[in-house]
Coordinates of C-alpha atoms in Angstrom, one line a residue:
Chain B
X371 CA -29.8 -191.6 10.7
X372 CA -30.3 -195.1 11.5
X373 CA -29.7 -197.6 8.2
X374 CA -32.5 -199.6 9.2
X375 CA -35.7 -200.3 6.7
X376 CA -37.4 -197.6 8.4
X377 CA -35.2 -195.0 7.5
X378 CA -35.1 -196.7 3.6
X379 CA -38.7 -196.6 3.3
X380 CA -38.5 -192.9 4.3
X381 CA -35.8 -191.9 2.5
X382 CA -38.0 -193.7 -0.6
X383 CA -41.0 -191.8 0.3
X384 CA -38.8 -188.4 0.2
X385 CA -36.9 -189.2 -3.5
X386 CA -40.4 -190.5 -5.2
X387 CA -42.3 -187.3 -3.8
X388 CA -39.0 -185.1 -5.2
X389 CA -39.5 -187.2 -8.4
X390 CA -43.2 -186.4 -8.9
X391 CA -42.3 -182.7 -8.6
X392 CA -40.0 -182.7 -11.5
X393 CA -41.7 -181.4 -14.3
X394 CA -39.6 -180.6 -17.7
X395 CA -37.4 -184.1 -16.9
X396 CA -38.1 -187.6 -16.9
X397 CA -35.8 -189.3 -15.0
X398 CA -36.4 -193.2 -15.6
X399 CA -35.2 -196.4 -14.7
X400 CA -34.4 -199.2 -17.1
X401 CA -33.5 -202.6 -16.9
X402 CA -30.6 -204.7 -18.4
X403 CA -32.9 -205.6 -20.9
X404 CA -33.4 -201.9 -21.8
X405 CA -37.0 -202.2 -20.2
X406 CA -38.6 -199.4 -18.8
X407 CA -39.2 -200.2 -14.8
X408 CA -39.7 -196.9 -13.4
X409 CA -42.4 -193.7 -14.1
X410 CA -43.4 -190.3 -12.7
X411 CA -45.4 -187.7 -13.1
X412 CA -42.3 -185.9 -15.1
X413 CA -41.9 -188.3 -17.4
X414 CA -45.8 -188.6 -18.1
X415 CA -45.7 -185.1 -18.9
X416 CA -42.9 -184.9 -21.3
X417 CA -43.8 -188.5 -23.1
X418 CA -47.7 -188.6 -22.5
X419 CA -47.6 -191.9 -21.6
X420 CA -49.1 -193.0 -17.9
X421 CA -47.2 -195.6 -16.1
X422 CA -49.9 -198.3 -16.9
X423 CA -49.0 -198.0 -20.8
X424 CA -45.3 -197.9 -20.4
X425 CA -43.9 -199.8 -17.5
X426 CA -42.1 -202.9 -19.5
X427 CA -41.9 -201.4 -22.7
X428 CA -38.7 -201.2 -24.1
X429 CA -36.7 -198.0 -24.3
X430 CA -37.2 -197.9 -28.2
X431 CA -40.9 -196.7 -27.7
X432 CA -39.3 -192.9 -27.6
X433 CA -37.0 -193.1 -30.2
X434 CA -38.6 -192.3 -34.2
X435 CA -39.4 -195.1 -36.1
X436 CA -36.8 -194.8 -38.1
X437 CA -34.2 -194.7 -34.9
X438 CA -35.8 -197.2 -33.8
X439 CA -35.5 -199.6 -36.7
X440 CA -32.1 -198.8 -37.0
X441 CA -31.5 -199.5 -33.1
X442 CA -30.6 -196.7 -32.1
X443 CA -32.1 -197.2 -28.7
X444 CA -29.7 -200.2 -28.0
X445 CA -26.6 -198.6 -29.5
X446 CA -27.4 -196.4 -26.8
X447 CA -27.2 -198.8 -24.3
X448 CA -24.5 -200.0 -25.1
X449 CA -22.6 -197.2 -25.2
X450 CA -23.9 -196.4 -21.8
X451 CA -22.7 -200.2 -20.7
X452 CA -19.4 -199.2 -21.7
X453 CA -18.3 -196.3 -20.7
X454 CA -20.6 -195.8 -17.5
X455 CA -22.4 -192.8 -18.9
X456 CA -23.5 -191.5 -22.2
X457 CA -24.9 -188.4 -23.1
X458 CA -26.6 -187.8 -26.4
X459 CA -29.2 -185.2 -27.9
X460 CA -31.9 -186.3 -30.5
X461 CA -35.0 -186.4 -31.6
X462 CA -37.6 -188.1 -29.8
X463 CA -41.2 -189.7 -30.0
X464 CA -44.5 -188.5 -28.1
X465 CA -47.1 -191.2 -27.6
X466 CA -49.0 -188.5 -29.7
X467 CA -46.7 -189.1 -32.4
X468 CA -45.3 -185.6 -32.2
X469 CA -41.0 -185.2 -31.7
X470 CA -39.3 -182.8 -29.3
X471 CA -35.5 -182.6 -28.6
X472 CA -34.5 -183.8 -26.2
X473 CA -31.1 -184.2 -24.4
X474 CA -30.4 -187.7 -23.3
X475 CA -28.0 -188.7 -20.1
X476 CA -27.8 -192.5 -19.8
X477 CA -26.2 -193.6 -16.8
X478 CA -25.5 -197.6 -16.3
X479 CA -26.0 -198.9 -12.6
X480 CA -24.8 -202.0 -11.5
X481 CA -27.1 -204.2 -9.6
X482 CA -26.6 -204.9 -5.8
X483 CA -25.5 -208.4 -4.7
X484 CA -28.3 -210.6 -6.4
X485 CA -30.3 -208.1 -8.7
X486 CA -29.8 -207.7 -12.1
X487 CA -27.9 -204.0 -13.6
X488 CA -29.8 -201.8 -14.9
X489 CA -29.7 -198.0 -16.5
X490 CA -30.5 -194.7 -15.3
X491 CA -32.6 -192.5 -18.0
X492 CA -32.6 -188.7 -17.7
X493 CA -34.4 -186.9 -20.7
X494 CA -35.0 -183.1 -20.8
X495 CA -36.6 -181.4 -23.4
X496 CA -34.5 -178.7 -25.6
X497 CA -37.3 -178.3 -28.1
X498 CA -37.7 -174.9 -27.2
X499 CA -34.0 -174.1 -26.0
X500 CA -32.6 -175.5 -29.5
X501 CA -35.3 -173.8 -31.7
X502 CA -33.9 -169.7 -29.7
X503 CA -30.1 -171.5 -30.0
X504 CA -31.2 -171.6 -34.2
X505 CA -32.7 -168.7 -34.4
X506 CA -29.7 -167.0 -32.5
X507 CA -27.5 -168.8 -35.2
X508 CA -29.2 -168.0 -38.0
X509 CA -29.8 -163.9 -37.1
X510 CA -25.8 -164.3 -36.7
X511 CA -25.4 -166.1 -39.7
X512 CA -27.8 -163.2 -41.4
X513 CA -25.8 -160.1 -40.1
X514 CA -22.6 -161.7 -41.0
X515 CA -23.7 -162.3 -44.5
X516 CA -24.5 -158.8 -45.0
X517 CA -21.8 -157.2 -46.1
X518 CA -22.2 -153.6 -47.2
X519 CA -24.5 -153.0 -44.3
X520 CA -23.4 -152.5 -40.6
X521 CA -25.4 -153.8 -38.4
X522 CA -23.8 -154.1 -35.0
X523 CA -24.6 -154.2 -31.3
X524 CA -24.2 -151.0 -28.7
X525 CA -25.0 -151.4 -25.2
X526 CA -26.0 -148.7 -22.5
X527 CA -22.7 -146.7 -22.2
X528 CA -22.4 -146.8 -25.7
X529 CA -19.6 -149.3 -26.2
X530 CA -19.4 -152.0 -28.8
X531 CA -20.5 -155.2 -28.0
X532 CA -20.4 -156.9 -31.5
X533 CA -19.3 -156.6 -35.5
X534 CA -20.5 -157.7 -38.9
X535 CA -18.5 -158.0 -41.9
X536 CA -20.6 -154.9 -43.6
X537 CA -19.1 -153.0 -40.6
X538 CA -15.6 -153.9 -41.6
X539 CA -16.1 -153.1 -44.6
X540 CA -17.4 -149.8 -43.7
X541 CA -15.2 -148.7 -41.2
X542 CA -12.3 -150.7 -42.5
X543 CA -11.9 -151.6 -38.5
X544 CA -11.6 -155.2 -37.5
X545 CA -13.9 -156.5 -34.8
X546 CA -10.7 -156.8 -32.7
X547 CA -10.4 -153.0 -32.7
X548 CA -13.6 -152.1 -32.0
X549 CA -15.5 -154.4 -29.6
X550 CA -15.3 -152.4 -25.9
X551 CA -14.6 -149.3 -27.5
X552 CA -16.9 -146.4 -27.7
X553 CA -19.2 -146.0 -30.9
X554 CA -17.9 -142.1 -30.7
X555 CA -14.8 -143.4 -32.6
X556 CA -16.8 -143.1 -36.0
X557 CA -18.3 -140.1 -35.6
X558 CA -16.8 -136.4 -36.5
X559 CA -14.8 -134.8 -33.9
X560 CA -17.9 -132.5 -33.3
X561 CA -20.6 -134.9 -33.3
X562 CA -18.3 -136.6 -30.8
X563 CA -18.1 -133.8 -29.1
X564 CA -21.7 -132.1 -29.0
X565 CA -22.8 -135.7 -27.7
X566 CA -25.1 -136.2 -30.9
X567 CA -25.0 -140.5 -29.9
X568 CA -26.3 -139.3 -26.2
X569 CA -29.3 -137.6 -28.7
X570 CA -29.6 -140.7 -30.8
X571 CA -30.2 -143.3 -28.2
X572 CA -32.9 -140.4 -26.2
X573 CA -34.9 -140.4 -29.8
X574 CA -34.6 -144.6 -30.1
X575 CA -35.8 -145.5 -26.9
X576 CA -38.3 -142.5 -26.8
X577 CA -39.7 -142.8 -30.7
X578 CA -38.9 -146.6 -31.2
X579 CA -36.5 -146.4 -33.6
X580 CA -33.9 -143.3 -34.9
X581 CA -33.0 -142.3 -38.5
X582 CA -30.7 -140.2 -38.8
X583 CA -27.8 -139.1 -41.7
X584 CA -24.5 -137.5 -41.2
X585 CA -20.5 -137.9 -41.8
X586 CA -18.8 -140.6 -40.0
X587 CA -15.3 -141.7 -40.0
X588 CA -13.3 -144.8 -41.3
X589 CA -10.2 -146.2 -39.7
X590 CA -7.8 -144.4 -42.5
X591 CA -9.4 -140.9 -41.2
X592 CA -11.6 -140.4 -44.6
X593 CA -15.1 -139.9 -44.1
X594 CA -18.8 -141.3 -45.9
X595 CA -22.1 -140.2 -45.3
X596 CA -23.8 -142.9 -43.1
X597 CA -27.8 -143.6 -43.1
X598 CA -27.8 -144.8 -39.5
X599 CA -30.9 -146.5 -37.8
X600 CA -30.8 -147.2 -34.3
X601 CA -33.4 -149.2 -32.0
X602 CA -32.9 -149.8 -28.7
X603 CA -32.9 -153.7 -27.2
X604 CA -35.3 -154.4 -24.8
X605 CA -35.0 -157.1 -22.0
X606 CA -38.5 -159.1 -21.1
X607 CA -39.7 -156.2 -18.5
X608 CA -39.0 -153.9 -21.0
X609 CA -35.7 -152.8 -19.8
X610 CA -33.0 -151.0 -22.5
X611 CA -30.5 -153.3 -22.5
X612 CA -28.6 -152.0 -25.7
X613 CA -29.4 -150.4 -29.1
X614 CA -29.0 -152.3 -32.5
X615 CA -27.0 -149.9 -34.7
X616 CA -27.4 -150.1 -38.6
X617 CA -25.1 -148.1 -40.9
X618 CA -25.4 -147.9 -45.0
X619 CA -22.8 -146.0 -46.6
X620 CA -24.9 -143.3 -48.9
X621 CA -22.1 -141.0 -49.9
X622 CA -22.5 -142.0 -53.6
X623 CA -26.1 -141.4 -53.4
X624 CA -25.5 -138.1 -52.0
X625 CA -22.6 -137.3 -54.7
X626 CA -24.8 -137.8 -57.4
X627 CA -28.1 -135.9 -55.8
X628 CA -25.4 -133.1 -55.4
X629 CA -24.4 -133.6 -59.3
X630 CA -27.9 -133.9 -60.3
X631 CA -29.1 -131.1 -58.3
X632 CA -26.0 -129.0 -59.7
X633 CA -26.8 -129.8 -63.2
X634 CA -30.5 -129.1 -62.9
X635 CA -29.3 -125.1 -61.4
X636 CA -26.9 -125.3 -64.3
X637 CA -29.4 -125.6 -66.8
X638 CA -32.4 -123.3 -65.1
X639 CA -29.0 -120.8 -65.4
X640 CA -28.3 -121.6 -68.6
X641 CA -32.1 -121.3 -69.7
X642 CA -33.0 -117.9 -67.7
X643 CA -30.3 -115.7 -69.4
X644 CA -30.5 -112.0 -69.1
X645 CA -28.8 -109.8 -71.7
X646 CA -28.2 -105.9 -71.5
X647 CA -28.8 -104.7 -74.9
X648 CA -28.5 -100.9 -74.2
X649 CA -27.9 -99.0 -71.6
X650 CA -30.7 -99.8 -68.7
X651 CA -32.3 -101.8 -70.6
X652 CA -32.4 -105.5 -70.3
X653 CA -33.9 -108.4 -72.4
X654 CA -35.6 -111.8 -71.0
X655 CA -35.6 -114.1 -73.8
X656 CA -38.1 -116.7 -72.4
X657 CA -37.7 -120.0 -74.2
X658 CA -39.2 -123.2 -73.8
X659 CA -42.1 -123.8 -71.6
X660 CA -42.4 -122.4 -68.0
X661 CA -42.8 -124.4 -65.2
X662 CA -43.2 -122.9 -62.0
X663 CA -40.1 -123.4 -60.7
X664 CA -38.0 -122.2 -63.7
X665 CA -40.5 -118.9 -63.5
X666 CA -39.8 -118.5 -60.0
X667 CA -36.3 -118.9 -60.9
X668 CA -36.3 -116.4 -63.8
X669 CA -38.4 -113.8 -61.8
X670 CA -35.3 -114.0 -59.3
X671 CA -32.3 -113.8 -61.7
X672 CA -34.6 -111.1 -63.3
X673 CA -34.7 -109.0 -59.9
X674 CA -31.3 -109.4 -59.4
X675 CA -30.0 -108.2 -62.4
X676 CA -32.1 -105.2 -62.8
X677 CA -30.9 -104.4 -59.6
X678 CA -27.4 -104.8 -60.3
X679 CA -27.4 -102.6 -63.6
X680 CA -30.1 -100.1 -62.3
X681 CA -32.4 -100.8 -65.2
X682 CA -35.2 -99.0 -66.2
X683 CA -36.6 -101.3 -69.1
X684 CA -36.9 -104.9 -69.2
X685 CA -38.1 -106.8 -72.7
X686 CA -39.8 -109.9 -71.7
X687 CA -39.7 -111.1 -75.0
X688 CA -41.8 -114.6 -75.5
X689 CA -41.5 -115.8 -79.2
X690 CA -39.7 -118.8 -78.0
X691 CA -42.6 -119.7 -75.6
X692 CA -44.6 -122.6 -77.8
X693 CA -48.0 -121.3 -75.2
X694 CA -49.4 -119.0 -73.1
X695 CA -51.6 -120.6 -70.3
X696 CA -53.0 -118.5 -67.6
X697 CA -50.5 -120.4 -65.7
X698 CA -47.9 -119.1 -67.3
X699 CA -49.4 -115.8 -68.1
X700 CA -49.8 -115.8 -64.0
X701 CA -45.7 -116.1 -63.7
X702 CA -45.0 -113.3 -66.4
X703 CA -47.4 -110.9 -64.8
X704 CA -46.2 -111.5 -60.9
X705 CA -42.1 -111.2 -62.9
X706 CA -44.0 -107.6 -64.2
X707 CA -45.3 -106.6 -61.0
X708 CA -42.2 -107.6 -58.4
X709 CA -40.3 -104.8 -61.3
X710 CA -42.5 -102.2 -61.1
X711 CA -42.1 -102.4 -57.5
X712 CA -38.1 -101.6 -57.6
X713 CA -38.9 -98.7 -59.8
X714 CA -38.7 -100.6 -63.7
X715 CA -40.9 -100.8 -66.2
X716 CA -41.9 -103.9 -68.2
X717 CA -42.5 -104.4 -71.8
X718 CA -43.6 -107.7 -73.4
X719 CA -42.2 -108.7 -76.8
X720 CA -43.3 -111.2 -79.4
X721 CA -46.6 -111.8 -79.3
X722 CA -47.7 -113.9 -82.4
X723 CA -51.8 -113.5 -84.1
X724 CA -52.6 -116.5 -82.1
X725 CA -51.1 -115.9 -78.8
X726 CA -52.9 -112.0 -78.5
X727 CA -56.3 -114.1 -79.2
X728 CA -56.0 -117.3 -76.6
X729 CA -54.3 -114.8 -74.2
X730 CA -57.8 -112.5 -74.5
X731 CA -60.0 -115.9 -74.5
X732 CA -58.0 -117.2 -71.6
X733 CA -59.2 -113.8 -69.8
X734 CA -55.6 -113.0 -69.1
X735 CA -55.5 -109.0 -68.1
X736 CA -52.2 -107.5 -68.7
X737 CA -53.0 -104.0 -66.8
X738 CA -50.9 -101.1 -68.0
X739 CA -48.5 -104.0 -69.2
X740 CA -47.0 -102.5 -73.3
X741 CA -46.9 -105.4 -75.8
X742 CA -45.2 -105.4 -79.1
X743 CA -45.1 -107.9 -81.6
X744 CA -41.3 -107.7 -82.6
X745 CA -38.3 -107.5 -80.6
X746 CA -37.1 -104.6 -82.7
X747 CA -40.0 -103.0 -81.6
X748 CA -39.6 -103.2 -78.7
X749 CA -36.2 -102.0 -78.3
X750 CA -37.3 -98.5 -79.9
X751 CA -39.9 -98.0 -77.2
X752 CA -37.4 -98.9 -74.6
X753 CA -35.1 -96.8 -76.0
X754 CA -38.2 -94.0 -75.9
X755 CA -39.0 -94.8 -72.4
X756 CA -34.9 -94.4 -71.2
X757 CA -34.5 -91.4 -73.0
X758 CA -37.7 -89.6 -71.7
X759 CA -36.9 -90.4 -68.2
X760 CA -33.1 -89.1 -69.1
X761 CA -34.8 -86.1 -70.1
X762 CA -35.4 -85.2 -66.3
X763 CA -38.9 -84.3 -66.6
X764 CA -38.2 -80.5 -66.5
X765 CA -40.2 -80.8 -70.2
X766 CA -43.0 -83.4 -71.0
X767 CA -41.1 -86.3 -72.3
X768 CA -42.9 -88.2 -75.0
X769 CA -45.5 -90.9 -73.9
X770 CA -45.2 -94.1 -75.1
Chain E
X648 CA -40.5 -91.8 -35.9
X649 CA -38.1 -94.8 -35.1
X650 CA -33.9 -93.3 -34.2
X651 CA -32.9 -93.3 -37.6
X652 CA -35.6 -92.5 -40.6
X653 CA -35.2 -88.7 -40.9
X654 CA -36.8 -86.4 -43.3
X655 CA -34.2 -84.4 -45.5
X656 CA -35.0 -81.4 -48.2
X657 CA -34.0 -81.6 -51.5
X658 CA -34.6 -78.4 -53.3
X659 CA -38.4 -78.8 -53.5
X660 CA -38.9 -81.8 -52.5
X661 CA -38.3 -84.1 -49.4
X662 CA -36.5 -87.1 -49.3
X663 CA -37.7 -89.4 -46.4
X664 CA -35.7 -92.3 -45.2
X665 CA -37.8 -94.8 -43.5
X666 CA -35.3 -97.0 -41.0
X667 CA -35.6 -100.2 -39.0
X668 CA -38.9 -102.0 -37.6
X669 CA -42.4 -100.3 -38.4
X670 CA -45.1 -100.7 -36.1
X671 CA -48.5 -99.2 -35.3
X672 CA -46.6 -96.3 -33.4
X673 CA -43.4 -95.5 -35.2
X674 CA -46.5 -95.1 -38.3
X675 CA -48.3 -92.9 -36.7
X676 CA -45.4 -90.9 -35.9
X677 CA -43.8 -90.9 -39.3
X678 CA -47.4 -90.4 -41.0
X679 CA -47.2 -87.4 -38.7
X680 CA -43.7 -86.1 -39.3
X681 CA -44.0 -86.3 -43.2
X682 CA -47.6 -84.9 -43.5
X683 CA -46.8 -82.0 -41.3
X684 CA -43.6 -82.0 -43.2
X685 CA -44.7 -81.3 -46.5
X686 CA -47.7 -78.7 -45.8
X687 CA -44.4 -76.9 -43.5
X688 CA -42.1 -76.5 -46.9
X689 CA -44.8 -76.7 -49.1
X690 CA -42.7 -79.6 -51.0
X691 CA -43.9 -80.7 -54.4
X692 CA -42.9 -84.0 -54.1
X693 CA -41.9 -86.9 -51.1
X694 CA -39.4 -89.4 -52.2
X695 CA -40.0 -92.5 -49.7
X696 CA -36.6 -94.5 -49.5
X697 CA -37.6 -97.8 -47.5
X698 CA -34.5 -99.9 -48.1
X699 CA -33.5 -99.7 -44.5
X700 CA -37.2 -101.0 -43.5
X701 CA -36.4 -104.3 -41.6
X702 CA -39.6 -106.1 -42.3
X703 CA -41.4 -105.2 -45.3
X704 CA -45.0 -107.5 -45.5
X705 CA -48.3 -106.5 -46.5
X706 CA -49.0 -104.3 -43.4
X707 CA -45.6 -102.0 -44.6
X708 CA -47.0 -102.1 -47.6
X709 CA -50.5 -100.8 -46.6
X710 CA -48.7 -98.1 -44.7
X711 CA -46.8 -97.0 -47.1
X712 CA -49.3 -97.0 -49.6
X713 CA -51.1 -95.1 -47.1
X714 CA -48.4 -92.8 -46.7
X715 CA -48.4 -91.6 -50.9
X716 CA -52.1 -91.2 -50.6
X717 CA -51.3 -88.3 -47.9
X718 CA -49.0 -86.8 -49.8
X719 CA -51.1 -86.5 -52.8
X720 CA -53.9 -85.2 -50.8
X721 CA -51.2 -82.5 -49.7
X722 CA -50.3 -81.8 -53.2
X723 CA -47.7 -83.1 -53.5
X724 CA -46.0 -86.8 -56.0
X725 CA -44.6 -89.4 -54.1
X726 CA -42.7 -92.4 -55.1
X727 CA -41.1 -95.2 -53.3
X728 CA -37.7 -96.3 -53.4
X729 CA -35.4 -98.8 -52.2
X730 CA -37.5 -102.1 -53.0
X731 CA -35.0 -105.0 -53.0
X732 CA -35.6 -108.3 -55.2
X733 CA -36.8 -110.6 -52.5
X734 CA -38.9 -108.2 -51.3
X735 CA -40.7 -107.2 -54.5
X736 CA -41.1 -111.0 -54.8
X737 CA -42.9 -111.4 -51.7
X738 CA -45.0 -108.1 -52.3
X739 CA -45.9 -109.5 -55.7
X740 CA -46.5 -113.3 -53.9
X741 CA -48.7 -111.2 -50.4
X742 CA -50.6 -109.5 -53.4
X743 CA -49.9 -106.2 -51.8
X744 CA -47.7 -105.2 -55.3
X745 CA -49.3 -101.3 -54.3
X746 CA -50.3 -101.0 -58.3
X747 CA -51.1 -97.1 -57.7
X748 CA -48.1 -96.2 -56.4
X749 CA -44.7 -94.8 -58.3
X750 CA -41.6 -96.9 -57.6
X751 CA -37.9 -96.1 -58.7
X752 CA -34.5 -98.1 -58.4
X753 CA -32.7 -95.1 -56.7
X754 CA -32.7 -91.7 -55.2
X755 CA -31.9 -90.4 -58.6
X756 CA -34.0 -91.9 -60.9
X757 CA -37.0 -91.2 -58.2
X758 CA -36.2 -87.7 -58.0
X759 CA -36.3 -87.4 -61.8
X760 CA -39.8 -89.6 -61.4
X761 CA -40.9 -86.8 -59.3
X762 CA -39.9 -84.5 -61.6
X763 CA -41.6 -86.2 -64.9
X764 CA -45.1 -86.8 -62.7
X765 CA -45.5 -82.8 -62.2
X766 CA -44.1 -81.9 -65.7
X767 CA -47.2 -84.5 -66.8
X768 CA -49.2 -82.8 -64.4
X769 CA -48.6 -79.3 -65.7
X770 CA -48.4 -80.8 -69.6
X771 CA -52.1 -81.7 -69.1
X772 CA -53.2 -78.8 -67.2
X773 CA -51.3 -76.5 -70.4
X774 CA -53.1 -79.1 -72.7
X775 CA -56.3 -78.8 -71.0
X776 CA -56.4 -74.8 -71.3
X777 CA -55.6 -74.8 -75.1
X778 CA -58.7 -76.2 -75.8

C-alpha cells in the first residue's frame, strides 16, 4: 500500500464504516480541551445523543450531575494526561436522564506536528454484566450465610463443584476435601453402592426437582438423616449442566417422631390391658373413650391374646367407658365378631340404666351378644359357659 | 382337593384339613370329597380346620360357609377351626364374619363343640317328646 492521500482517505472510509458497526461501544474522540470532536452510530446508541447535539460538548455531559459538579470528568483527564491511559468504571448519564455502567478506557493521544493532543474515549456498557456479576455475588453471599443447610453444587459425573458453610457444618468436611470428589462419599456404603445418586439425578431432571430422605455420612464416620432436594441446572438450550444439591440434617426430627410414636404405642399398650382372671377366660377392661385407632388396637391385642391362652370367654367389660355411640358400639361388636370367628365367645359387662336405653335409642343391635350389668356377674356366667363346654357335651350342659 | 388338605376320621366324626390356595376347582373338589365323605361313614359331625388356608377373603369364607351348610343337609354339625387374629379381623372388616356358623380355637375344643351341638340336638328332641 502506497502512503499517499488516496490510500488515507480509503483507509478513513474503511475505520468510519467499522466504527458505525459497533454497537454496545462508543468509541469517541476528545479534544485537549475535553471536547467531544468525534460520533458514531455506537455511541448514539449507547448515549442517545446524535452527533448534531453533542459534537463540542464537553466530556462532562455523560457524567451525573453530581460527578459532574464535582469534576469528575476532568480528574479523568487528567489522569488520562498522565499516565497515558486510564481505565475507570462508573456510572454514567443518558441524554434521557437515565444511568447505565459503564466501563471507561481513556487513552491520551498526542497531536501530530501542528495539531493540538487530544483523548481517545472508549465506553461500554456493563449495566447488564454488573447487575448478573451482583446477583452472582449476592446468591454466593446467600448460600454462604446459611449455615445449617447445605446447599452445594454437583455437576454431570457427580463430582463437587462447590461448598457452603451449612455443608461444613454438616459433613464436618472442608471445601478443600470435597470439591472434585464424588458426592458418593456421604452416602452409606450401600446407597453408594446400589447407585441410589444415579436414581436421584434420573427423578430431578425427569420430575424437576427430587426429595428424597435417607442416612448419610459425616467425615468422623457417624451418620444423620438428611432431607435432600436436588434440581438439576440447566444451560440456555436447556442442557443439564449440573444439579443443585440441598441437605438439612433431620435426625432430631426423626428421633423425637420415633419417641413420640413410641410413647403413643406405649400408652395404646398401657390402655388396652388384657387380664386372665380364670382359666380361659379373659377380661377387657375398656376405659376411656374409644377412638378408632385405639379400638382397632384393642380388637388386635384382644385376638392375640385369646389366641395365645386358648380362651373361651372374653368379658368386655365397659363401666369405665363415659358413652356408647354407634361408633363405638360399631368397634365393640366387629372386636365380638373377629372372636366368635376363632371359636370364643363374648360377654359384655357393665352396662349402667342409661347406657342399656341410648344403646336401644341409638338402634345398636347386639345379636346373640350376653350383657350383664356387673363384672361379678359376669364372671359367674363365664365361669358357666367354661364349665359346660368342659363338660364335653356327652350331657346337655347348662344354657346360659 | 389341593396335595395336602386330607380328610381324617375321628371316632364319629371327620376332621378335615383344608391346605394351601382355594380356588373354584380345588372347591369343587373338596365340596366333593367331604360330602361324599360324610354320607360314606355316616359321620355325625365335620370339624373344618382351615389354618393352613393361604388366603382366606370373603370368597373362602363363602365356601366354607357353604361347605357347613352341606354338611348339615347330610346330618351332620360342623364347626370351623383354625381362624387366626388377622384373619378374623379381616373377616369381621369384608363383613363376611359367617354369623351361622360354629367356630372353635382348636381341634379339641371343636370336637367337644361338636359334641355339645348333638347333645343340644338330642336334649331338645328328649325335651320335645316329654311334652
Amino acid at each position: 500500500m502506497t502512503d499517499g492521500p488516496v490510500a488515507l482517505v480509503e483507509d478513513l472510509d474503511y475505520y468510519t464504516q467499522m466504527w458505525n458497526t459497533i454497537a454496545d461501544y462508543a468509541v469517541i474522540k476528545l479534544d485537549g480541551e475535553g471536547l467531544i470532536r468525534s460520533w458514531h452510530t455506537g455511541a448514539e446508541h449507547l448515549t442517545g445523543y446524535t452527533a448534531a447535539e453533542i459534537i463540542g460538548q464537553p466530556a462532562a455531559v455523560f457524567y451525573p450531575a453530581a460527578d459532574a459538579a464535582a469534576g469528575l470528568a476532568g480528574a479523568d483527564l487528567r489522569a488520562a494526561a498522565e499516565a497515558g491511559t486510564y481505565a475507570t468504571e462508573g456510572w454514567r448519564l443518558r441524554k434521557d436522564g437515565t444511568l447505565y455502567w459503564a466501563s471507561v478506557a481513556l487513552t491520551a493521544v498526542s497531536g501530530r506536528a501542528g495539531s493540538a493532543g487530544g483523548f481517545g474515549m472508549i465506553i461500554h456498557d456493563l449495566t447488564v454484566v454488573r447487575e448478573k456479576a451482583l446477583t452472582l455475588r449476592g446468591l454466593g453471599q446467600l448460600v454462604n450465610s446459611i449455615a445449617d443447610i447445605q446447599v452445594i453444587r454437583v455437576d454431570c459425573d457427580g463430582l463437587v463443584r462447590s461448598w457452603n458453610p451449612g455443608a461444613q457444618k454438616l459433613t464436618g468436611y472442608l471445601a478443600e476435601e470435597v470439591i472434585g470428589h464424588h458426592v458418593s462419599m456421604f452416602y452409606t456404603e450401600d446407597d453408594a453402592r446400589s447407585g441410589v445418586l444415579d436414581r436421584e439425578m434420573h427423578a430431578a431432571v425427569r420430575d424437576g426437582s427430587m426429595e428424597a430422605e435417607g442416612w448419610r455420612i459425616r467425615k468422623d464416620g457417624t451418620r444423620f438423616w438428611a432431607n435432600v432436594v436436588l434440581s438439576p441446572i440447566r444451560d440456555d438450550h436447556g442442557e443439564v449442566e449440573g444439579y443443585v444439591k440441598v441437605a438439612r440434617d433431620l435426625t432430631e426430627r426423626r428421633e423425637q417422631d420415633r419417641l413420640v410414636q413410641r410413647q403413643r404405642d406405649e400408652i395404646l399398650d398401657l390402655s388396652t390391658p388384657v387380664i386372665q382372671v380364670w382359666d380361659k377366660v379373659l377380661v377387657l377392661p375398656l376405659i376411656g373413650t374409644l377412638d378408632s385407632g385405639r379400638a382397632a388396637r384393642l380388637t388386635e391385642s384382644l385376638l392375640e391374646r385369646i389366641a395365645a391362652d386358648q380362651a373361651e370367654v372374653v368379658i368386655l367389660d365397659i363401666s369405665g367407658v363415659p358413652g356408647i355411640d354407634s361408633a363405638v358400639a360399631q368397634h365393640l361388636l366387629e372386636t365380638v365378631e373377629a372372636a366368635r370367628l376363632m371359636g370364643t365367645d363374648s360377654i359384655l359387662s357393665g352396662v349402667r340404666p342409661d347406657t342399656a336405653q341410648s344403646m336401644v335409642h341409638l338402634g345398636i343391635e347386639l345379636g346373640g351378644l350376653r350383657s350383664r350389668t356387673s363384672l361379678r356377674d359376669a364372671l359367674q356366667l363365664a365361669l358357666r359357659l367354661v364349665d359346660e363346654r368342659a363338660s364335653s357335651g356327652d350331657e346337655a350342659g347348662v344354657r346360659a | 382337593m389341593p396335595d395336602q388338605s386330607a380328610i381324617m376320621r375321628m371316632g364319629r366324626d371327620l376332621l378335615v384339613i383344608l391346605h394351601g390356595d382355594l380356588d373354584d376347582r380345588t372347591v369343587e373338589s373338596i365340596e366333593r370329597e367331604v360330602t361324599s365323605e360324610v354320607a360314606r361313614t355316616s359321620a355325625r359331625g365335620a370339624l373344618i380346620d382351615v389354618s393352613g388356608v393361604d388366603v382366606i377373603d370373603s370368597f373362602v369364607a363363602q365356601v366354607l360357609a357353604r361347605l357347613v351348610r352341606m354338611v348339615r343337609l347330610l346330618g351332620a354339625e360342623a364347626a370351623i377351626v383354625g381362624i387366626r387374629p388377622a384373619v378374623a379381623i379381616t373377616l369381621v372388616e369384608l363383613g363376611a364374619s359367617m354369623p351361622e356358623v360354629t367356630t372353635a380355637l382348636s381341634a379339641e375344643q371343636g370336637m367337644a363343640r361338636l359334641r355339645r351341638m348333638r347333645a343340644d340336638d338330642s336334649a331338645r328332641i328328649d325335651h320335645g317328646n316329654h311334652r
